Amino acid sequence: MARIPAPVLVLCSVVSVQFGQALGKGLFDQVGPGGVVALRLSLAAAVLLVAVRPPPPRGRGEACLVLGLGTAIAGMNLVYPALVYVPLGLAASLQLLGPITLALLSSKRLRDLGFAAVAGLGLWLFHRPGDAEYAWAGVLLASASGVSMAAYLLLSRRAGAGAATAAPLAWALVWAAALTVPVGVAESGAGLLAPTVLLGGLAVAVSASVLPYSLEFAALRRLPPRTVGVMQSLEPAAAGAAGALLLAEYPSPFQWLALACVGAASAGIVACGDSRTGRRPGADGPAVPRGGGGEHRPGGGPAHGV
């Protein structure tokens, strides 16, 4: 992945996550949201354990970081029960409140605040006052997922600083699975082991966890979490497309305009990169020369664990 531009890795991750979540919502009738989360995280953890073969965490500090990262991953999966009450596009928009707030709090450049404001306008357009009413349970669950996403962005940066591989991510997924599998078992029981359900769960795990985690693990070696957080404003656009194509959830004209706003915000962040050095706007570390970002660099780490 060293030769692929870091923004491209993030954008591919965004698309993969949202289509994976749409596939997961399609399994609700069989195992419910708790079952989907249990399958997604347990199967993703199993895949990464086999692929990475991570050594155990070293010391109390690394173990605590893995626990914190895994807890944040489990929290981000609150977006699945939120999908019982709200459409995928709105859930993704509300989820982005966490990363956008993180971007605003950490920004040192006026133009970054402007891009975040455009993304915020998109969020407002998607759920304008007077539009269709949605259950508060869905709004609160999606917002809590966004808070967890902001925490994940910060913790993943620290996790990547001391690891050249995805070992912290693999163990964090194991912990997230340990937190959520009991809920899924209580909700669906032996239904989780049906062959068709396992196959669907594997598709969700790969598309919504393993692939995006791997892509963003590589991307955050070259991008700061603030930049990734604002770039993830493309997620409502990807979610709108996934909802329309896979779930027959069709956004209104104003909601499509909202998706265009958040897409423009992400495009602005990408366009303002320094083409000579590969540094992103406001990067908080040394620039990465073009074509030289494949090695481990302090401050890298995974970014997404919805």
XYZ file of C-alpha atoms in Angstrom:
306
model
C 0.000 0.000 0.000
C 3.063 2.255 0.174
C 2.574 3.593 -3.363
C -1.149 4.318 -2.987
C -1.835 7.914 -1.866
C -3.008 7.990 1.753
C -6.230 9.914 0.923
C -7.176 7.178 -1.560
C -6.753 4.570 1.174
C -9.097 6.525 3.442
C -11.715 6.981 0.716
C -11.668 3.275 -0.149
C -12.076 2.536 3.539
C -15.085 4.867 3.760
C -16.864 3.150 0.864
C -16.088 -0.308 2.220
C -17.391 0.543 5.697
C -20.716 1.925 4.529
C -21.511 -0.871 2.080
C -20.506 -3.334 4.797
C -22.906 -1.659 7.225
C -25.678 -1.866 4.640
C -24.992 -5.599 4.320
C -25.139 -5.854 8.109
C -28.526 -4.123 8.283
C -29.755 -6.672 5.773
C -29.089 -9.400 8.364
C -31.212 -7.793 11.099
C -34.239 -9.969 10.343
C -32.152 -13.094 10.972
C -29.987 -12.226 13.980
C -30.791 -8.650 15.011
C -28.284 -5.790 15.424
C -26.590 -7.405 18.427
C -25.987 -10.575 16.454
C -24.585 -8.624 13.499
C -22.153 -6.775 15.772
C -21.070 -10.029 17.416
C -20.452 -11.677 14.041
C -18.704 -8.656 12.602
C -16.245 -8.198 15.446
C -15.592 -11.856 16.294
C -14.976 -12.863 12.667
C -12.868 -9.757 12.013
C -10.786 -10.527 15.104
C -10.304 -14.120 13.951
C -9.195 -13.009 10.470
C -6.677 -10.518 11.851
C -5.320 -12.971 14.429
C -4.588 -15.451 11.646
C -3.201 -12.832 9.262
C -1.111 -10.823 11.738
C -0.235 -13.437 14.396
C 0.311 -10.646 16.911
C 2.555 -11.051 19.948
C 0.842 -10.427 23.305
C 0.759 -6.818 24.530
C 3.970 -5.836 26.286
C 3.520 -4.281 29.679
C 0.623 -2.711 31.504
C 0.616 0.476 29.413
C 0.219 -1.346 26.101
C -2.436 -3.636 27.563
C -4.446 -0.653 28.828
C -4.158 1.012 25.430
C -5.461 -2.125 23.702
C -8.383 -2.272 26.152
C -9.211 1.373 25.531
C -8.990 0.932 21.776
C -11.179 -2.169 21.873
C -13.760 -0.446 24.041
C -13.901 2.427 21.545
C -14.393 -0.072 18.699
C -17.255 -1.697 20.593
C -18.764 1.759 21.182
C -18.602 2.637 17.503
C -20.727 -0.417 16.763
C -23.647 1.261 18.521
C -24.378 2.490 15.009
C -25.920 -0.929 14.274
C -28.748 -0.742 16.852
C -29.192 2.875 15.712
C -30.027 1.545 12.232
C -33.168 -0.042 13.662
C -34.574 3.481 14.120
C -32.923 5.691 11.469
C -31.774 5.253 7.840
C -28.143 4.509 7.083
C -27.358 7.963 5.672
C -28.635 9.789 8.753
C -26.843 7.388 11.107
C -23.549 7.999 9.294
C -24.126 11.769 9.438
C -24.793 11.742 13.173
C -21.833 9.448 13.722
C -19.568 12.062 12.148
C -20.344 14.607 14.854
C -17.550 13.045 16.923
C -14.736 13.283 14.323
C -15.879 16.739 13.142
C -15.825 18.009 16.730
C -12.339 16.532 17.096
C -11.269 18.360 13.927
C -12.655 21.661 15.220
C -11.005 21.329 18.621
C -7.581 20.442 17.193
C -7.545 22.771 14.183
C -4.915 25.509 13.932
C -5.822 26.720 10.421
C -8.820 28.838 9.504
C -9.406 26.966 6.251
C -9.736 23.676 8.147
C -12.443 25.258 10.274
C -14.130 26.332 7.039
C -14.086 22.785 5.661
C -15.492 21.479 8.940
C -18.221 24.149 8.784
C -19.211 22.955 5.305
C -19.446 19.406 6.646
C -21.558 20.703 9.540
C -23.892 22.419 7.083
C -24.316 19.094 5.354
C -25.258 17.447 8.633
C -27.890 20.126 9.232
C -29.327 19.814 5.722
C -29.641 16.071 6.129
C -31.866 16.457 9.169
C -33.413 19.909 8.930
C -35.996 20.996 11.509
C -39.445 20.167 10.176
C -38.318 17.143 8.177
C -39.396 13.594 8.976
C -39.106 12.787 12.671
C -36.838 9.957 13.784
C -36.800 8.077 17.083
C -34.546 9.657 19.687
C -33.128 6.231 20.506
C -31.578 6.036 17.046
C -30.254 9.604 17.218
C -28.647 9.020 20.621
C -27.132 5.667 19.664
C -25.610 7.071 16.463
C -24.273 10.088 18.360
C -22.717 7.836 21.021
C -21.075 5.927 18.189
C -19.617 9.242 17.003
C -18.154 9.986 20.435
C -16.550 6.546 20.387
C -15.170 7.232 16.912
C -13.467 10.418 18.119
C -11.921 8.499 21.022
C -10.808 5.801 18.610
C -9.071 8.324 16.356
C -7.029 9.606 19.288
C -6.222 6.196 20.761
C -5.331 4.654 17.403
C -2.773 7.393 16.802
C -1.084 6.494 20.075
C -1.355 2.765 19.410
C 0.387 3.085 16.068
C 3.241 5.087 17.591
C 4.715 2.007 19.232
C 3.874 -0.727 16.728
C 5.102 -1.461 13.221
C 2.299 -3.962 12.587
C -1.438 -4.219 13.189
C -0.896 -6.163 16.431
C -2.593 -3.545 18.687
C -5.568 -3.481 16.331
C -5.862 -7.279 16.324
C -5.915 -7.486 20.124
C -8.280 -4.498 20.334
C -10.714 -6.339 18.073
C -10.451 -9.402 20.312
C -11.424 -7.259 23.298
C -14.254 -5.565 21.362
C -15.564 -9.000 20.404
C -15.390 -10.142 24.041
C -17.564 -7.157 25.004
C -20.178 -7.660 22.300
C -20.466 -11.403 21.618
C -22.408 -12.062 24.865
C -25.007 -9.506 23.727
C -25.303 -11.185 20.339
C -25.610 -14.646 21.883
C -28.304 -13.416 24.250
C -30.223 -11.895 21.339
C -29.874 -14.642 18.723
C -28.446 -17.767 20.391
C -27.660 -20.643 18.034
C -29.006 -18.627 15.104
C -25.547 -17.061 14.867
C -24.154 -20.409 13.713
C -26.464 -20.908 10.715
C -24.275 -21.300 7.589
C -25.981 -18.500 5.654
C -25.712 -16.189 8.653
C -22.019 -17.005 9.139
C -21.355 -16.340 5.456
C -23.170 -13.018 5.628
C -21.378 -12.148 8.846
C -18.028 -12.894 7.220
C -18.876 -10.552 4.335
C -19.770 -7.826 6.847
C -16.606 -8.483 8.876
C -14.312 -8.206 5.854
C -16.000 -5.241 4.165
C -16.851 -3.237 7.309
C -13.881 -4.131 9.532
C -10.854 -5.998 8.197
C -10.463 -4.147 4.887
C -11.138 -0.582 6.148
C -9.081 -1.128 9.320
C -6.133 -2.300 7.229
C -6.463 0.576 4.769
C -6.665 3.217 7.457
C -3.910 1.614 9.524
C -1.677 2.278 6.523
C -3.154 5.735 5.828
C -2.640 7.072 9.345
C 1.082 6.496 9.033
C 0.960 9.473 6.664
C -2.109 11.410 7.836
C -2.895 12.923 11.271
C -6.173 11.887 12.936
C -7.622 15.398 12.536
C -7.299 15.181 8.755
C -8.719 11.667 8.637
C -11.605 12.794 10.857
C -12.639 15.537 8.423
C -12.097 13.288 5.385
C -14.571 10.866 6.932
C -17.239 13.472 6.189
C -17.585 11.486 2.962
C -19.191 8.682 4.934
C -22.757 10.066 4.675
C -22.362 10.205 0.889
C -21.167 6.602 0.804
C -23.919 5.653 3.247
C -26.556 7.353 1.088
C -25.373 5.413 -1.950
C -25.208 2.138 -0.020
C -28.650 2.694 1.496
C -30.171 3.458 -1.896
C -28.516 0.553 -3.696
C -28.826 -2.160 -1.052
C -31.640 -1.103 1.289
C -33.993 1.004 -0.884
C -33.458 3.997 1.459
C -33.669 6.958 -0.899
C -32.537 10.365 0.423
C -34.638 13.442 -0.349
C -33.245 16.203 -2.630
C -32.158 18.235 0.415
C -30.442 15.185 1.845
C -28.546 14.609 -1.408
C -27.459 18.259 -1.188
C -26.258 17.506 2.317
C -24.190 14.611 1.017
C -22.691 16.920 -1.622
C -21.685 19.373 1.129
C -19.824 16.807 3.164
C -18.180 15.471 0.008
C -16.974 18.976 -0.852
C -15.496 19.345 2.625
C -13.494 16.149 2.216
C -12.378 17.137 -1.289
C -11.137 20.436 0.117
C -8.998 18.698 2.694
C -7.459 16.452 0.035
C -6.902 19.313 -2.435
C -5.007 21.396 0.111
C -2.265 18.813 0.566
C 1.337 19.745 -0.224
C 2.122 17.865 -3.427
C 5.853 18.352 -2.949
C 6.167 16.624 0.389
C 3.053 14.540 0.861
C 2.223 16.475 4.036
C -1.420 17.032 4.765
C -2.695 20.439 5.913
C -1.863 20.962 9.556
C 0.022 17.674 9.857
C 1.489 17.302 13.299
C 4.587 15.402 12.294
C 7.401 15.478 9.728
C 6.458 15.387 6.082
C 6.511 12.097 4.231
C 8.339 12.242 0.871
C 6.351 11.078 -2.151
C 6.527 7.304 -2.419
C 8.277 6.972 0.930
C 5.423 6.309 3.325
C 5.482 2.522 3.435
C 7.711 2.121 6.451
C 6.485 2.468 10.008
C 6.524 6.015 11.273
C 5.877 7.246 14.804
C 2.364 8.495 15.174
C 0.704 6.149 12.710
C -2.170 3.874 13.534
C -5.574 2.602 12.535
C -8.378 5.075 12.168
C -11.697 3.449 11.622
C -13.529 0.774 13.502
C -17.242 1.350 12.862
